[in-house]
């Protein structure tokens, strides 16, 4: 299983066929040229138009969107009907959250990316969904596992029933880190040799996709139910934004998922 790149009305985007085939979610992960950098004042109007356009393509009502306030942490927020529109079309009191979950229909979860790992979750038995923004800091804090634990707490999700998608992110081919980053993972009791390759001179290449896959499996998700995109944001310059490649000029990609 993998992600699938599609194009509709000239707009490219990714979907997860295993999610789509359930018939109970609308979802997608954006690609260039759409930029969703809504927090940049000079790009806000463009970002709002892009949200409307992308939602139309996905079949999502843009007024249903709930945006997380991401700070590279491990907090998880349970989004409900009263949260619709927060963070995009109206002021938000959702602060310091890097993951969103819901069991409510027509509440569309949204998270931002430009190298960090998008984690999609679908419990088709309940049903319930989740999204988590997992950069290297969030990965070290196991935000994916904590998202699952909250789904267990609120929805009685059985992790063995979960489908999980690991979206486009910076790959091991391009993500070089140094000793202080490795030390953060070691302090959190990770076996870094499982997902890093030492280059010498205090430098490692880190595989965030694999690190998150290990975390999800340790949290009870079956390996056969974990879908990887296989796309590196740094390598695919024509298709995806990358903060490491473009620095402050980088745009923002989005993940969206909604129960129907």
Short mmCIF file of C-alpha atoms in Angstrom, two decimals:
data_model
loop_
_atom_site.label_atom_id
_atom_site.label_comp_id
_atom_site.label_asym_id
_atom_site.label_seq_id
_atom_site.Cartn_x
_atom_site.Cartn_y
_atom_site.Cartn_z
CA UNK A 1 0.00 0.00 0.00
CA UNK A 2 1.13 3.52 -0.74
CA UNK A 3 -0.05 7.08 -1.40
CA UNK A 4 -1.33 8.04 -4.83
CA UNK A 5 -0.57 11.30 -6.65
CA UNK A 6 -3.61 12.68 -8.46
CA UNK A 7 -4.46 15.74 -10.50
CA UNK A 8 -7.84 17.44 -10.72
CA UNK A 9 -8.60 20.80 -12.35
CA UNK A 10 -4.85 21.23 -12.83
CA UNK A 11 -4.17 20.80 -9.10
CA UNK A 12 -1.94 17.96 -7.90
CA UNK A 13 -2.49 16.29 -4.54
CA UNK A 14 -1.99 12.99 -2.72
CA UNK A 15 -4.57 10.58 -1.34
CA UNK A 16 -4.33 7.26 0.48
CA UNK A 17 -6.28 4.63 -1.51
CA UNK A 18 -6.69 2.45 1.60
CA UNK A 19 -8.45 5.36 3.31
CA UNK A 20 -10.52 6.26 0.25
CA UNK A 21 -11.77 2.71 -0.23
CA UNK A 22 -13.48 2.74 3.19
CA UNK A 23 -15.96 5.30 1.87
CA UNK A 24 -16.14 7.11 5.22
CA UNK A 25 -13.52 9.87 4.83
CA UNK A 26 -12.55 12.70 2.54
CA UNK A 27 -8.87 13.48 2.75
CA UNK A 28 -5.79 14.69 0.92
CA UNK A 29 -2.26 16.06 1.14
CA UNK A 30 -1.47 19.12 -0.98
CA UNK A 31 1.31 19.73 -3.48
CA UNK A 32 2.78 22.74 -5.27
CA UNK A 33 1.87 25.32 -6.40
CA UNK A 34 -0.82 25.77 -3.73
CA UNK A 35 0.66 27.58 -0.72
CA UNK A 36 -1.25 27.55 2.57
CA UNK A 37 1.06 29.84 4.59
CA UNK A 38 -1.88 31.53 6.32
CA UNK A 39 0.25 32.80 9.21
CA UNK A 40 2.36 34.94 6.86
CA UNK A 41 0.45 38.22 6.66
CA UNK A 42 1.44 38.90 3.05
CA UNK A 43 0.18 35.46 1.97
CA UNK A 44 -2.97 35.18 4.07
CA UNK A 45 -5.47 36.12 1.34
CA UNK A 46 -3.81 33.76 -1.15
CA UNK A 47 -3.83 30.96 1.44
CA UNK A 48 -7.55 31.40 2.13
CA UNK A 49 -8.31 31.20 -1.59
CA UNK A 50 -6.16 28.07 -1.81
CA UNK A 51 -8.02 26.47 1.10
CA UNK A 52 -11.30 27.08 -0.72
CA UNK A 53 -9.90 25.63 -3.96
CA UNK A 54 -8.34 22.55 -2.35
CA UNK A 55 -11.44 21.84 -0.28
CA UNK A 56 -13.58 22.00 -3.42
CA UNK A 57 -11.31 19.40 -5.05
CA UNK A 58 -11.53 17.12 -1.99
CA UNK A 59 -15.28 17.58 -1.60
CA UNK A 60 -14.85 19.19 1.82
CA UNK A 61 -16.84 22.23 2.95
CA UNK A 62 -14.14 24.80 3.74
CA UNK A 63 -16.23 26.09 6.65
CA UNK A 64 -15.67 22.71 8.38
CA UNK A 65 -11.89 23.19 8.66
CA UNK A 66 -10.23 23.13 12.09
CA UNK A 67 -6.58 24.22 12.12
CA UNK A 68 -4.09 23.17 14.77
CA UNK A 69 -1.67 25.65 16.32
CA UNK A 70 1.57 23.71 15.86
CA UNK A 71 4.56 24.22 18.16
CA UNK A 72 6.52 20.95 17.65
CA UNK A 73 5.05 19.44 20.81
CA UNK A 74 2.97 16.36 21.65
CA UNK A 75 -0.42 17.76 22.70
CA UNK A 76 -3.58 16.28 21.14
CA UNK A 77 -6.89 18.15 20.73
CA UNK A 78 -10.35 16.59 20.38
CA UNK A 79 -12.11 18.71 17.72
CA UNK A 80 -15.89 19.05 17.76
CA UNK A 81 -18.60 20.83 15.76
CA UNK A 82 -18.12 24.12 17.64
CA UNK A 83 -14.48 24.23 16.47
CA UNK A 84 -15.32 24.45 12.76
CA UNK A 85 -13.60 27.39 11.08
CA UNK A 86 -11.14 28.02 13.91
CA UNK A 87 -7.65 29.07 12.89
CA UNK A 88 -8.59 29.93 9.31
CA UNK A 89 -11.93 31.67 9.00
CA UNK A 90 -12.32 32.78 12.62
CA UNK A 91 -10.22 33.29 15.73
CA UNK A 92 -9.07 30.16 17.52
CA UNK A 93 -8.62 29.18 21.15
CA UNK A 94 -6.89 25.95 20.09
CA UNK A 95 -3.31 26.66 21.18
CA UNK A 96 -0.18 24.52 21.38
CA UNK A 97 -1.66 21.47 19.66
CA UNK A 98 0.28 19.39 17.13
CA UNK A 99 -2.37 16.70 16.72
CA UNK A 100 -6.12 16.67 16.19
CA UNK A 101 -8.64 13.86 16.59
CA UNK A 102 -12.41 13.60 16.15
CA UNK A 103 -15.29 11.19 15.86
CA UNK A 104 -17.65 13.89 14.57
CA UNK A 105 -18.78 13.97 10.96
CA UNK A 106 -18.06 17.04 8.84
CA UNK A 107 -15.32 18.31 11.14
CA UNK A 108 -12.28 18.63 8.86
CA UNK A 109 -8.90 18.38 10.60
CA UNK A 110 -6.00 20.41 9.14
CA UNK A 111 -2.25 20.42 9.82
CA UNK A 112 0.68 22.24 8.09
CA UNK A 113 3.95 20.86 6.70
CA UNK A 114 7.16 21.74 4.84
CA UNK A 115 9.46 18.77 5.75
CA UNK A 116 7.87 17.45 8.97
CA UNK A 117 5.99 14.14 8.97
CA UNK A 118 2.21 14.10 8.38
CA UNK A 119 0.52 11.25 10.24
CA UNK A 120 -3.00 10.25 9.17
CA UNK A 121 -5.15 7.97 11.34
CA UNK A 122 -8.41 6.19 10.53
CA UNK A 123 -10.38 3.91 12.82
CA UNK A 124 -13.04 2.62 10.45
CA UNK A 125 -14.72 0.57 13.18
CA UNK A 126 -15.83 3.47 15.43
CA UNK A 127 -15.37 5.51 13.17
CA UNK A 128 -12.79 8.15 14.18
CA UNK A 129 -9.88 10.02 12.60
CA UNK A 130 -6.70 11.84 13.57
CA UNK A 131 -3.90 13.98 12.16
CA UNK A 132 -0.51 14.60 13.76
CA UNK A 133 2.33 16.96 12.83
CA UNK A 134 5.52 15.08 13.68
CA UNK A 135 8.78 16.91 13.05
CA UNK A 136 11.95 15.55 14.62
CA UNK A 137 10.99 17.10 17.97
CA UNK A 138 7.47 15.69 17.78
CA UNK A 139 8.87 12.34 16.73
CA UNK A 140 11.21 12.33 19.74
CA UNK A 141 8.16 13.08 21.92
CA UNK A 142 6.23 10.26 20.19
CA UNK A 143 3.33 12.48 19.15
CA UNK A 144 2.03 9.67 16.93
CA UNK A 145 1.74 7.31 19.88
CA UNK A 146 0.09 10.00 21.99
CA UNK A 147 -2.46 10.61 19.24
CA UNK A 148 -3.33 6.91 19.28
CA UNK A 149 -3.58 6.91 23.08
CA UNK A 150 -6.06 9.79 22.94
CA UNK A 151 -8.12 7.93 20.33
CA UNK A 152 -8.14 4.94 22.68
CA UNK A 153 -9.18 7.18 25.59
CA UNK A 154 -11.94 9.12 23.82
CA UNK A 155 -13.20 6.64 21.22
CA UNK A 156 -12.10 3.26 22.59
CA UNK A 157 -10.10 2.72 19.43
CA UNK A 158 -8.30 -0.60 19.14
CA UNK A 159 -4.84 0.25 17.70
CA UNK A 160 -4.86 -3.05 15.81
CA UNK A 161 -7.81 -1.76 13.79
CA UNK A 162 -6.16 1.54 12.87
CA UNK A 163 -5.07 2.48 9.38
CA UNK A 164 -2.13 4.91 9.52
CA UNK A 165 -0.60 6.98 6.74
CA UNK A 166 2.89 8.50 6.85
CA UNK A 167 2.88 11.31 4.32
CA UNK A 168 5.52 13.17 2.29
CA UNK A 169 8.35 14.46 4.48
CA UNK A 170 12.10 14.98 4.34
CA UNK A 171 13.76 11.63 3.69
CA UNK A 172 16.86 9.98 5.12
CA UNK A 173 18.53 10.86 1.83
CA UNK A 174 18.40 14.56 2.77
CA UNK A 175 17.87 14.90 6.53
CA UNK A 176 21.27 15.37 8.12
CA UNK A 177 21.35 15.90 11.90
CA UNK A 178 24.08 16.40 14.48
CA UNK A 179 24.88 15.05 17.94
CA UNK A 180 22.47 17.30 19.91
CA UNK A 181 19.50 15.98 17.90
CA UNK A 182 20.63 12.38 18.39
CA UNK A 183 21.01 13.07 22.12
CA UNK A 184 17.36 14.18 22.33
CA UNK A 185 16.27 10.81 20.93
CA UNK A 186 18.64 8.88 23.18
CA UNK A 187 17.24 10.65 26.25
CA UNK A 188 13.77 9.47 25.17
CA UNK A 189 15.05 5.86 25.05
CA UNK A 190 15.13 5.46 21.28
CA UNK A 191 17.49 3.00 19.64
CA UNK A 192 18.77 5.52 17.11
CA UNK A 193 20.63 2.87 15.13
CA UNK A 194 17.22 1.64 13.93
CA UNK A 195 16.53 4.78 11.88
CA UNK A 196 19.81 6.67 11.46
CA UNK A 197 23.01 6.19 9.47
CA UNK A 198 26.24 7.64 10.87
CA UNK A 199 28.23 9.63 8.28
CA UNK A 200 31.19 10.54 10.48
CA UNK A 201 32.34 13.89 11.91
CA UNK A 202 29.35 14.00 14.26
CA UNK A 203 26.73 13.81 11.50
CA UNK A 204 23.88 11.32 10.95
CA UNK A 205 21.24 10.84 8.26
CA UNK A 206 17.87 10.37 9.97
CA UNK A 207 14.86 8.48 8.57
CA UNK A 208 11.82 10.16 10.14
CA UNK A 209 9.41 7.95 8.21
CA UNK A 210 10.97 4.83 9.69
CA UNK A 211 11.19 6.35 13.17
CA UNK A 212 7.46 7.11 13.09
CA UNK A 213 6.65 3.68 11.68
CA UNK A 214 8.48 2.09 14.62
CA UNK A 215 6.58 4.33 17.05
CA UNK A 216 3.22 3.40 15.50
CA UNK A 217 4.00 -0.31 15.57
CA UNK A 218 5.10 -0.10 19.21
CA UNK A 219 1.76 1.62 19.90
CA UNK A 220 -0.09 -1.39 18.48
CA UNK A 221 -0.67 -0.53 14.82
CA UNK A 222 -0.14 -3.51 12.55
CA UNK A 223 2.69 -3.09 10.04
CA UNK A 224 0.38 -4.09 7.18
CA UNK A 225 -1.90 -1.17 8.13
CA UNK A 226 0.83 1.49 7.87
CA UNK A 227 0.96 3.24 4.49
CA UNK A 228 4.07 5.23 3.49
CA UNK A 229 4.12 7.90 0.79
CA UNK A 230 7.68 7.31 -0.40
CA UNK A 231 8.06 11.01 -1.30
CA UNK A 232 10.88 13.20 0.05
CA UNK A 233 9.96 16.88 0.32
CA UNK A 234 13.58 17.98 -0.20
CA UNK A 235 14.16 15.85 -3.31
CA UNK A 236 10.89 16.65 -5.06
CA UNK A 237 11.45 20.36 -5.64
CA UNK A 238 8.86 20.67 -8.41
CA UNK A 239 6.15 19.01 -6.34
CA UNK A 240 6.67 19.80 -2.64
CA UNK A 241 7.81 22.66 -0.41
CA UNK A 242 10.82 22.10 1.85
CA UNK A 243 11.88 24.41 4.67
CA UNK A 244 15.37 22.90 4.74
CA UNK A 245 15.76 23.57 1.02
CA UNK A 246 14.01 26.94 0.74
CA UNK A 247 14.34 28.37 4.29
CA UNK A 248 11.98 31.30 4.95
CA UNK A 249 10.83 31.32 1.32
CA UNK A 250 9.25 27.88 1.74
CA UNK A 251 5.50 27.64 1.37
CA UNK A 252 3.21 25.44 3.45
CA UNK A 253 1.62 22.13 2.51
CA UNK A 254 -1.50 20.84 4.27
CA UNK A 255 -3.05 17.56 5.29
CA UNK A 256 -6.85 17.45 5.54
CA UNK A 257 -9.15 14.64 6.69
CA UNK A 258 -12.87 14.55 7.50
CA UNK A 259 -15.43 11.90 8.40
CA UNK A 260 -18.51 11.84 6.17
#
